[in-house]
Amino acid sequence: MRLRGATALVTGASRDLGRHFAEELLRRGAAKVYATARRPELVDLPGAEVLALDVTEPASVAAAAAAAGDVDLLVNNAGVSLGVNLVDGDLDEIRLTLDTHVYGTLAMIRAFAPVLAENGGGAILNVLSVLSFQPYDGNNAYAVAKSAEWSLTNGVRLELADQGTLVTGLVFGPTATTTMRAFAERAALAGGALPDGVLNDPVDIVRTALDGVESGRTEILADHFATAAKSSLAGDPRAFVVETAGETA
Ligand SMILES: NC(=O)c1ccc[n+]([C@@H]2O[C@H](COP(=O)([O-])OP(=O)(O)OC[C@H]3O[C@@H](n4cnc5c(N)ncnc54)[C@H](OP(=O)(O)O)[C@@H]3O)[C@@H](O)[C@H]2O)c1
Protein backbone atom coordinates (compact mmCIF):
# COMPACT_ATOMS: atom_id res chain seq x y z
CA MET A 1 0.00 0.00 0.00
CA ARG A 2 1.22 3.46 -0.87
CA LEU A 3 1.47 5.63 2.26
CA ARG A 4 2.08 8.93 0.48
CA GLY A 5 -1.37 10.49 0.22
CA ALA A 6 -2.99 7.88 2.51
CA THR A 7 -5.36 8.72 5.35
CA ALA A 8 -4.40 6.82 8.48
CA LEU A 9 -5.86 6.35 11.95
CA VAL A 10 -3.61 5.27 14.82
CA THR A 11 -4.96 4.08 18.17
CA GLY A 12 -3.09 4.85 21.39
CA ALA A 13 -1.20 7.74 19.78
CA SER A 14 -0.67 9.72 22.98
CA ARG A 15 2.84 8.32 23.43
CA ASP A 16 5.55 5.87 22.45
CA LEU A 17 4.88 3.51 19.53
CA GLY A 18 1.50 5.03 18.69
CA ARG A 19 2.90 8.53 18.59
CA HIS A 20 5.86 7.31 16.50
CA PHE A 21 3.46 5.66 14.04
CA ALA A 22 1.51 8.88 13.59
CA GLU A 23 4.68 10.96 13.26
CA GLU A 24 6.32 8.60 10.75
CA LEU A 25 3.14 8.42 8.65
CA LEU A 26 3.14 12.21 8.42
CA ARG A 27 6.85 12.13 7.56
CA ARG A 28 6.11 9.69 4.72
CA GLY A 29 3.57 12.04 3.20
CA ALA A 30 0.23 10.73 4.49
CA ALA A 31 -2.46 13.22 3.54
CA LYS A 32 -4.09 12.96 6.95
CA VAL A 33 -3.30 11.14 10.18
CA TYR A 34 -5.88 10.77 12.93
CA ALA A 35 -3.84 10.51 16.13
CA THR A 36 -6.36 9.06 18.57
CA ALA A 37 -6.17 8.72 22.34
CA ARG A 38 -8.31 8.17 25.39
CA ARG A 39 -7.08 11.55 26.58
CA PRO A 40 -6.74 13.59 23.39
CA GLU A 41 -5.30 16.51 25.33
CA LEU A 42 -2.10 14.44 25.68
CA VAL A 43 -1.52 14.23 21.92
CA ASP A 44 1.19 16.66 20.94
CA LEU A 45 1.83 16.13 17.25
CA PRO A 46 1.78 19.06 14.83
CA GLY A 47 -0.05 18.21 11.62
CA ALA A 48 -2.13 15.39 13.09
CA GLU A 49 -5.93 15.36 13.46
CA VAL A 50 -6.57 14.57 17.11
CA LEU A 51 -9.57 12.40 17.95
CA ALA A 52 -10.83 10.99 21.26
CA LEU A 53 -10.99 7.19 21.19
CA ASP A 54 -11.17 4.45 23.79
CA VAL A 55 -11.10 1.13 21.94
CA THR A 56 -12.92 -0.63 24.77
CA GLU A 57 -15.95 1.72 24.56
CA PRO A 58 -18.40 0.82 21.74
CA ALA A 59 -19.83 4.35 21.55
CA SER A 60 -16.35 5.82 21.28
CA VAL A 61 -15.39 3.39 18.49
CA ALA A 62 -18.62 4.15 16.59
CA ALA A 63 -18.04 7.90 16.93
CA ALA A 64 -14.49 7.55 15.59
CA ALA A 65 -15.69 5.57 12.57
CA ALA A 66 -18.35 8.21 11.90
CA ALA A 67 -15.82 11.04 12.23
CA ALA A 68 -13.07 9.41 10.17
CA GLY A 69 -14.87 8.08 7.10
CA ASP A 70 -11.87 8.85 4.87
CA VAL A 71 -9.48 6.35 6.51
CA ASP A 72 -7.65 3.84 4.32
CA LEU A 73 -5.03 2.67 6.86
CA LEU A 74 -6.00 1.56 10.36
CA VAL A 75 -3.16 1.01 12.86
CA ASN A 76 -4.36 -0.96 15.89
CA ASN A 77 -1.64 -0.04 18.35
CA ALA A 78 -3.43 0.68 21.67
CA GLY A 79 -2.50 -1.73 24.41
CA VAL A 80 -1.95 -2.40 28.08
CA SER A 81 0.66 -4.61 29.71
CA LEU A 82 -0.35 -5.11 33.32
CA GLY A 83 2.05 -7.82 34.41
CA VAL A 84 -0.77 -10.21 35.34
CA ASN A 85 -0.60 -13.99 35.46
CA LEU A 86 -3.51 -16.34 34.73
CA VAL A 87 -3.90 -18.52 37.81
CA ASP A 88 -3.53 -16.02 40.61
CA GLY A 89 -3.82 -12.70 38.74
CA ASP A 90 -6.67 -10.24 39.26
CA LEU A 91 -9.51 -11.38 36.99
CA ASP A 92 -10.62 -7.81 36.21
CA GLU A 93 -7.09 -7.02 35.01
CA ILE A 94 -7.05 -10.19 32.88
CA ARG A 95 -10.40 -9.10 31.37
CA LEU A 96 -9.13 -5.56 30.74
CA THR A 97 -6.10 -6.98 28.94
CA LEU A 98 -8.31 -9.10 26.69
CA ASP A 99 -10.85 -6.28 26.25
CA THR A 100 -8.15 -3.93 25.04
CA HIS A 101 -6.08 -6.14 22.74
CA VAL A 102 -8.69 -8.60 21.48
CA TYR A 103 -12.15 -7.04 21.70
CA GLY A 104 -10.82 -3.50 21.26
CA THR A 105 -8.92 -4.45 18.10
CA LEU A 106 -11.92 -6.45 16.87
CA ALA A 107 -14.31 -3.56 17.54
CA MET A 108 -12.07 -1.22 15.55
CA ILE A 109 -11.87 -3.66 12.65
CA ARG A 110 -15.64 -4.23 12.59
CA ALA A 111 -16.29 -0.48 12.67
CA PHE A 112 -13.70 0.41 10.03
CA ALA A 113 -14.04 -2.52 7.59
CA PRO A 114 -16.88 -0.76 5.70
CA VAL A 115 -14.90 2.50 5.74
CA LEU A 116 -11.86 0.75 4.24
CA ALA A 117 -14.06 -0.96 1.63
CA GLU A 118 -15.56 2.39 0.68
CA ASN A 119 -12.06 3.85 0.29
CA GLY A 120 -10.71 1.16 -2.01
CA GLY A 121 -9.66 -1.61 0.41
CA GLY A 122 -6.69 -0.08 2.18
CA ALA A 123 -4.87 -1.81 5.01
CA ILE A 124 -5.03 -2.76 8.66
CA LEU A 125 -1.84 -3.05 10.72
CA ASN A 126 -2.24 -4.92 14.00
CA VAL A 127 0.56 -4.38 16.51
CA LEU A 128 1.28 -7.85 17.93
CA SER A 129 4.20 -9.11 20.04
CA VAL A 130 6.63 -11.97 20.49
CA LEU A 131 4.21 -12.94 23.25
CA SER A 132 1.72 -13.75 20.48
CA PHE A 133 3.88 -16.88 20.15
CA GLN A 134 5.15 -17.45 23.69
CA PRO A 135 3.90 -17.42 27.27
CA TYR A 136 5.70 -15.23 29.80
CA ASP A 137 5.51 -16.05 33.50
CA GLY A 138 4.53 -12.76 35.11
CA ASN A 139 2.58 -11.40 32.12
CA ASN A 140 0.64 -14.41 30.85
CA ALA A 141 -2.67 -12.56 30.48
CA TYR A 142 -0.94 -10.28 27.98
CA ALA A 143 0.46 -13.32 26.15
CA VAL A 144 -3.05 -14.80 25.88
CA ALA A 145 -4.38 -11.50 24.54
CA LYS A 146 -1.57 -11.08 22.00
CA SER A 147 -1.90 -14.69 20.90
CA ALA A 148 -5.63 -14.21 20.31
CA GLU A 149 -4.90 -10.96 18.48
CA TRP A 150 -2.56 -12.86 16.14
CA SER A 151 -5.26 -15.41 15.36
CA LEU A 152 -7.77 -12.59 14.93
CA THR A 153 -5.38 -10.93 12.48
CA ASN A 154 -5.15 -14.10 10.40
CA GLY A 155 -8.92 -14.65 10.44
CA VAL A 156 -9.78 -11.10 9.49
CA ARG A 157 -7.24 -11.25 6.64
CA LEU A 158 -9.30 -14.05 5.07
CA GLU A 159 -12.60 -12.32 5.72
CA LEU A 160 -11.50 -9.01 4.19
CA ALA A 161 -9.60 -10.44 1.21
CA ASP A 162 -12.55 -9.95 -1.13
CA GLN A 163 -12.73 -6.23 -0.39
CA GLY A 164 -8.99 -5.91 -1.10
CA THR A 165 -7.90 -4.98 2.43
CA LEU A 166 -4.31 -5.88 3.33
CA VAL A 167 -4.25 -7.19 6.93
CA THR A 168 -0.77 -7.18 8.43
CA GLY A 169 0.51 -8.45 11.79
CA LEU A 170 3.58 -6.78 13.30
CA VAL A 171 5.62 -8.99 15.65
CA PHE A 172 8.52 -7.73 17.75
CA GLY A 173 10.09 -7.99 21.18
CA PRO A 174 11.07 -5.65 24.00
CA THR A 175 11.14 -2.03 22.83
CA ALA A 176 12.03 1.14 24.71
CA THR A 177 8.62 2.60 25.59
CA THR A 178 7.13 3.89 28.84
CA THR A 179 5.59 0.56 29.75
CA MET A 180 8.59 -1.54 28.78
CA ARG A 181 11.09 0.76 30.52
CA ALA A 182 9.07 0.46 33.74
CA PHE A 183 9.03 -3.31 33.36
CA ALA A 184 12.76 -3.40 32.62
CA GLU A 185 13.48 -1.32 35.71
CA ARG A 186 11.41 -3.66 37.88
CA ALA A 187 13.14 -6.69 36.33
CA ALA A 188 16.57 -5.19 36.89
CA LEU A 189 15.71 -4.42 40.49
CA ALA A 190 14.74 -8.04 40.94
CA GLY A 191 18.06 -9.06 39.41
CA GLY A 192 16.13 -10.24 36.36
CA ALA A 193 16.48 -10.03 32.62
CA LEU A 194 16.53 -7.14 30.13
CA PRO A 195 20.05 -5.84 30.61
CA ASP A 196 21.14 -2.50 29.10
CA GLY A 197 21.05 -2.27 25.33
CA VAL A 198 18.56 -5.06 24.75
CA LEU A 199 15.52 -2.89 24.03
CA ASN A 200 14.64 -2.00 20.44
CA ASP A 201 14.42 1.62 19.39
CA PRO A 202 10.68 2.24 18.77
CA VAL A 203 11.46 4.34 15.68
CA ASP A 204 13.23 1.36 14.07
CA ILE A 205 10.21 -0.86 14.75
CA VAL A 206 7.78 1.67 13.30
CA ARG A 207 9.88 2.18 10.16
CA THR A 208 10.22 -1.58 9.61
CA ALA A 209 6.46 -1.93 10.10
CA LEU A 210 5.53 0.81 7.64
CA ASP A 211 8.07 -0.48 5.09
CA GLY A 212 6.26 -3.82 5.40
CA VAL A 213 2.84 -2.28 4.84
CA GLU A 214 4.17 -0.35 1.84
CA SER A 215 5.46 -3.57 0.32
CA GLY A 216 2.24 -5.52 1.00
CA ARG A 217 3.56 -7.92 3.68
CA THR A 218 1.02 -9.89 5.71
CA GLU A 219 3.31 -10.64 8.67
CA ILE A 220 6.34 -8.64 9.73
CA LEU A 221 8.88 -10.26 12.07
CA ALA A 222 10.57 -6.99 12.96
CA ASP A 223 13.50 -8.16 15.11
CA HIS A 224 15.48 -11.26 16.09
CA PHE A 225 13.14 -11.87 19.04
CA ALA A 226 10.24 -12.22 16.60
CA THR A 227 12.11 -14.60 14.30
CA ALA A 228 13.13 -16.78 17.26
CA ALA A 229 9.64 -16.73 18.77
CA LYS A 230 7.97 -17.74 15.51
CA SER A 231 10.37 -20.62 14.94
CA SER A 232 9.97 -21.76 18.57
CA LEU A 233 6.36 -22.70 17.77
CA ALA A 234 7.66 -25.85 16.10
CA GLY A 235 9.75 -26.82 19.11
CA ASP A 236 9.26 -28.31 22.55
CA PRO A 237 6.80 -26.16 24.58
CA ARG A 238 9.15 -26.43 27.57
CA ALA A 239 11.64 -24.36 25.56
CA PHE A 240 9.33 -21.31 25.35
CA VAL A 241 11.43 -18.43 26.61
CA VAL A 242 12.10 -14.83 25.66
CA GLU A 243 15.79 -14.49 24.88
CA THR A 244 17.48 -11.36 26.16
CA ALA A 245 21.09 -10.84 25.14
CA GLY A 246 22.05 -14.45 25.60
CA GLU A 247 20.05 -14.89 28.80
CA THR A 248 16.48 -16.01 29.21
CA ALA A 249 13.54 -14.42 31.01
N1 LIG B 1 7.01 -1.86 24.16
C1 LIG B 1 7.21 -3.15 23.84
O1 LIG B 1 8.22 -3.75 24.23
C2 LIG B 1 6.21 -3.87 22.98
C3 LIG B 1 6.60 -5.10 22.43
C4 LIG B 1 5.70 -5.79 21.62
C5 LIG B 1 4.45 -5.25 21.38
N2 LIG B 1 4.10 -4.05 21.94
C6 LIG B 1 2.75 -3.53 21.63
O2 LIG B 1 2.91 -2.23 21.07
C7 LIG B 1 1.72 -1.45 21.33
C8 LIG B 1 2.13 -0.12 21.93
O3 LIG B 1 2.86 -0.39 23.11
P1 LIG B 1 3.75 0.69 23.89
O4 LIG B 1 4.88 -0.05 24.48
O5 LIG B 1 3.96 1.89 23.04
O6 LIG B 1 2.72 0.98 25.08
P2 LIG B 1 2.48 2.25 25.99
O7 LIG B 1 3.65 3.13 26.05
O8 LIG B 1 1.92 1.70 27.27
O9 LIG B 1 1.32 2.99 25.19
C9 LIG B 1 0.09 2.36 25.02
C10 LIG B 1 -0.87 3.32 24.37
O10 LIG B 1 -2.15 2.66 24.28
C11 LIG B 1 -3.12 3.53 24.83
N3 LIG B 1 -4.27 2.80 25.33
C12 LIG B 1 -4.32 1.89 26.32
N4 LIG B 1 -5.59 1.45 26.48
C13 LIG B 1 -6.34 2.08 25.55
C14 LIG B 1 -7.70 2.07 25.20
N5 LIG B 1 -8.60 1.30 25.86
N6 LIG B 1 -8.14 2.85 24.18
C15 LIG B 1 -7.27 3.63 23.50
N7 LIG B 1 -5.95 3.73 23.79
C16 LIG B 1 -5.51 2.95 24.82
C17 LIG B 1 -2.40 4.31 25.91
O11 LIG B 1 -3.10 5.49 26.19
P3 LIG B 1 -3.33 6.10 27.67
O12 LIG B 1 -2.40 7.26 27.74
O13 LIG B 1 -4.76 6.52 27.65
O14 LIG B 1 -3.04 5.02 28.66
C18 LIG B 1 -1.07 4.59 25.19
O15 LIG B 1 -1.19 5.68 24.31
C19 LIG B 1 0.85 -2.31 22.24
O16 LIG B 1 -0.14 -2.96 21.48
C20 LIG B 1 1.84 -3.32 22.81
O17 LIG B 1 1.17 -4.51 23.20
C21 LIG B 1 4.94 -3.35 22.72
GROMACS .gro file of N, CA and C and ligand atoms in nm, residues 11-18 36-39 42 53-56 76-81 96 100-101 127-130 142 146 149 172-180 199, ligand 1:
model
  177
   11THR      N    1  -0.441   0.412   1.680
   11THR     CA    2  -0.496   0.408   1.817
   11THR      C    3  -0.381   0.416   1.918
   12GLY      N    4  -0.411   0.473   2.034
   12GLY     CA    5  -0.309   0.485   2.139
   12GLY      C    6  -0.193   0.573   2.096
   13ALA      N    7  -0.225   0.687   2.035
   13ALA     CA    8  -0.120   0.774   1.978
   13ALA      C    9  -0.072   0.881   2.075
   14SER      N   10  -0.109   0.868   2.201
   14SER     CA   11  -0.067   0.972   2.298
   14SER      C   12   0.082   0.963   2.329
   15ARG      N   13   0.141   0.844   2.309
   15ARG     CA   14   0.284   0.832   2.343
   15ARG      C   15   0.346   0.711   2.272
   16ASP      N   16   0.477   0.706   2.283
   16ASP     CA   17   0.555   0.587   2.245
   16ASP      C   18   0.521   0.536   2.104
   17LEU      N   19   0.501   0.405   2.089
   17LEU     CA   20   0.488   0.351   1.953
   17LEU      C   21   0.375   0.417   1.875
   18GLY      N   22   0.263   0.442   1.940
   18GLY     CA   23   0.150   0.503   1.869
   18GLY      C   24   0.184   0.641   1.818
   36THR      N   25  -0.526   0.920   1.761
   36THR     CA   26  -0.636   0.906   1.857
   36THR      C   27  -0.584   0.863   1.995
   37ALA      N   28  -0.659   0.902   2.096
   37ALA     CA   29  -0.617   0.872   2.234
   37ALA      C   30  -0.737   0.880   2.327
   38ARG      N   31  -0.726   0.806   2.437
   38ARG     CA   32  -0.831   0.817   2.539
   38ARG      C   33  -0.836   0.958   2.594
   39ARG      N   34  -0.716   1.016   2.610
   39ARG     CA   35  -0.708   1.155   2.658
   39ARG      C   36  -0.644   1.238   2.547
   42LEU      N   37  -0.351   1.485   2.554
   42LEU     CA   38  -0.210   1.444   2.568
   42LEU      C   39  -0.138   1.434   2.433
   53LEU      N   40  -1.060   0.858   2.148
   53LEU     CA   41  -1.099   0.719   2.119
   53LEU      C   42  -1.050   0.626   2.229
   54ASP      N   43  -1.148   0.556   2.289
   54ASP     CA   44  -1.117   0.445   2.379
   54ASP      C   45  -1.165   0.319   2.309
   55VAL      N   46  -1.072   0.230   2.276
   55VAL     CA   47  -1.110   0.113   2.194
   55VAL      C   48  -1.197   0.014   2.269
   56THR      N   49  -1.207   0.029   2.400
   56THR     CA   50  -1.292  -0.063   2.477
   56THR      C   51  -1.435  -0.009   2.495
   76ASN      N   52  -0.388  -0.056   1.456
   76ASN     CA   53  -0.436  -0.096   1.589
   76ASN      C   54  -0.316  -0.115   1.681
   77ASN      N   55  -0.284  -0.008   1.751
   77ASN     CA   56  -0.164  -0.004   1.835
   77ASN      C   57  -0.197  -0.004   1.985
   78ALA      N   58  -0.312   0.049   2.024
   78ALA     CA   59  -0.343   0.068   2.167
   78ALA      C   60  -0.325  -0.062   2.244
   79GLY      N   61  -0.268  -0.052   2.362
   79GLY     CA   62  -0.250  -0.173   2.441
   79GLY      C   63  -0.218  -0.143   2.585
   80VAL      N   64  -0.236  -0.247   2.667
   80VAL     CA   65  -0.195  -0.240   2.808
   80VAL      C   66  -0.111  -0.363   2.838
   81SER      N   67  -0.018  -0.348   2.930
   81SER     CA   68   0.066  -0.461   2.971
   81SER      C   69   0.075  -0.455   3.123
   96LEU      N   70  -0.949  -0.684   3.138
   96LEU     CA   71  -0.913  -0.556   3.074
   96LEU      C   72  -0.808  -0.578   2.966
  100THR      N   73  -0.891  -0.494   2.579
  100THR     CA   74  -0.815  -0.393   2.504
  100THR      C   75  -0.758  -0.454   2.376
  101HIS      N   76  -0.682  -0.562   2.389
  101HIS     CA   77  -0.608  -0.614   2.274
  101HIS      C   78  -0.697  -0.694   2.178
  127VAL      N   79  -0.071  -0.436   1.579
  127VAL     CA   80   0.056  -0.438   1.651
  127VAL      C   81   0.053  -0.555   1.749
  128LEU      N   82   0.125  -0.662   1.713
  128LEU     CA   83   0.128  -0.785   1.793
  128LEU      C   84   0.254  -0.785   1.879
  129SER      N   85   0.305  -0.903   1.912
  129SER     CA   86   0.420  -0.911   2.004
  129SER      C   87   0.482  -1.050   1.993
  130VAL      N   88   0.607  -1.062   2.038
  130VAL     CA   89   0.663  -1.197   2.049
  130VAL      C   90   0.578  -1.283   2.141
  142TYR      N   91  -0.133  -1.103   2.919
  142TYR     CA   92  -0.094  -1.028   2.798
  142TYR      C   93  -0.060  -1.125   2.685
  146LYS      N   94  -0.232  -1.130   2.324
  146LYS     CA   95  -0.157  -1.108   2.200
  146LYS      C   96  -0.165  -1.230   2.108
  149GLU      N   97  -0.492  -1.206   1.947
  149GLU     CA   98  -0.490  -1.096   1.848
  149GLU      C   99  -0.420  -1.142   1.719
  172PHE      N  100   0.720  -0.819   1.730
  172PHE     CA  101   0.852  -0.773   1.775
  172PHE      C  102   0.861  -0.791   1.925
  173GLY      N  103   0.983  -0.777   1.976
  173GLY     CA  104   1.009  -0.799   2.118
  173GLY      C  105   1.030  -0.669   2.193
  174PRO      N  106   1.097  -0.678   2.308
  174PRO     CA  107   1.107  -0.565   2.400
  174PRO      C  108   1.161  -0.438   2.335
  175THR      N  109   1.086  -0.330   2.352
  175THR     CA  110   1.114  -0.203   2.283
  175THR      C  111   1.104  -0.090   2.384
  176ALA      N  112   1.191   0.008   2.369
  176ALA     CA  113   1.203   0.114   2.471
  176ALA      C  114   1.084   0.210   2.469
  177THR      N  115   0.979   0.173   2.543
  177THR     CA  116   0.862   0.260   2.559
  177THR      C  117   0.837   0.276   2.709
  178THR      N  118   0.742   0.362   2.743
  178THR     CA  119   0.713   0.389   2.884
  178THR      C  120   0.686   0.260   2.961
  179THR      N  121   0.598   0.178   2.905
  179THR     CA  122   0.559   0.056   2.975
  179THR      C  123   0.676  -0.041   2.986
  180MET      N  124   0.749  -0.057   2.878
  180MET     CA  125   0.859  -0.154   2.878
  180MET      C  126   0.975  -0.106   2.965
  199LEU      N  127   1.681  -0.338   2.455
  199LEU     CA  128   1.552  -0.289   2.403
  199LEU      C  129   1.567  -0.231   2.262
  250LIG     N1  130   0.701  -0.186   2.416
  250LIG     C1  131   0.721  -0.315   2.384
  250LIG     O1  132   0.822  -0.375   2.423
  250LIG     C2  133   0.621  -0.387   2.298
  250LIG     C3  134   0.660  -0.510   2.243
  250LIG     C4  135   0.570  -0.579   2.162
  250LIG     C5  136   0.445  -0.525   2.138
  250LIG     N2  137   0.410  -0.405   2.194
  250LIG     C6  138   0.275  -0.353   2.163
  250LIG     O2  139   0.291  -0.223   2.107
  250LIG     C7  140   0.172  -0.145   2.133
  250LIG     C8  141   0.213  -0.012   2.193
  250LIG     O3  142   0.286  -0.039   2.311
  250LIG     P1  143   0.375   0.069   2.389
  250LIG     O4  144   0.488  -0.005   2.448
  250LIG     O5  145   0.396   0.189   2.304
  250LIG     O6  146   0.272   0.098   2.508
  250LIG     P2  147   0.248   0.225   2.599
  250LIG     O7  148   0.365   0.313   2.605
  250LIG     O8  149   0.192   0.170   2.727
  250LIG     O9  150   0.132   0.299   2.519
  250LIG     C9  151   0.009   0.236   2.502
  250LIG    C10  152  -0.087   0.332   2.437
  250LIG    O10  153  -0.215   0.266   2.428
  250LIG    C11  154  -0.312   0.353   2.483
  250LIG     N3  155  -0.427   0.280   2.533
  250LIG    C12  156  -0.432   0.189   2.632
  250LIG     N4  157  -0.559   0.145   2.648
  250LIG    C13  158  -0.634   0.208   2.555
  250LIG    C14  159  -0.770   0.207   2.520
  250LIG     N5  160  -0.860   0.130   2.586
  250LIG     N6  161  -0.814   0.285   2.418
  250LIG    C15  162  -0.727   0.363   2.350
  250LIG     N7  163  -0.595   0.373   2.379
  250LIG    C16  164  -0.551   0.295   2.482
  250LIG    C17  165  -0.240   0.431   2.591
  250LIG    O11  166  -0.310   0.549   2.619
  250LIG     P3  167  -0.333   0.610   2.767
  250LIG    O12  168  -0.240   0.726   2.774
  250LIG    O13  169  -0.476   0.652   2.765
  250LIG    O14  170  -0.304   0.502   2.866
  250LIG    C18  171  -0.107   0.459   2.519
  250LIG    O15  172  -0.119   0.568   2.431
  250LIG    C19  173   0.085  -0.231   2.224
  250LIG    O16  174  -0.014  -0.296   2.148
  250LIG    C20  175   0.184  -0.332   2.281
  250LIG    O17  176   0.117  -0.451   2.320
  250LIG    C21  177   0.494  -0.335   2.272
   0.00000   0.00000   0.00000
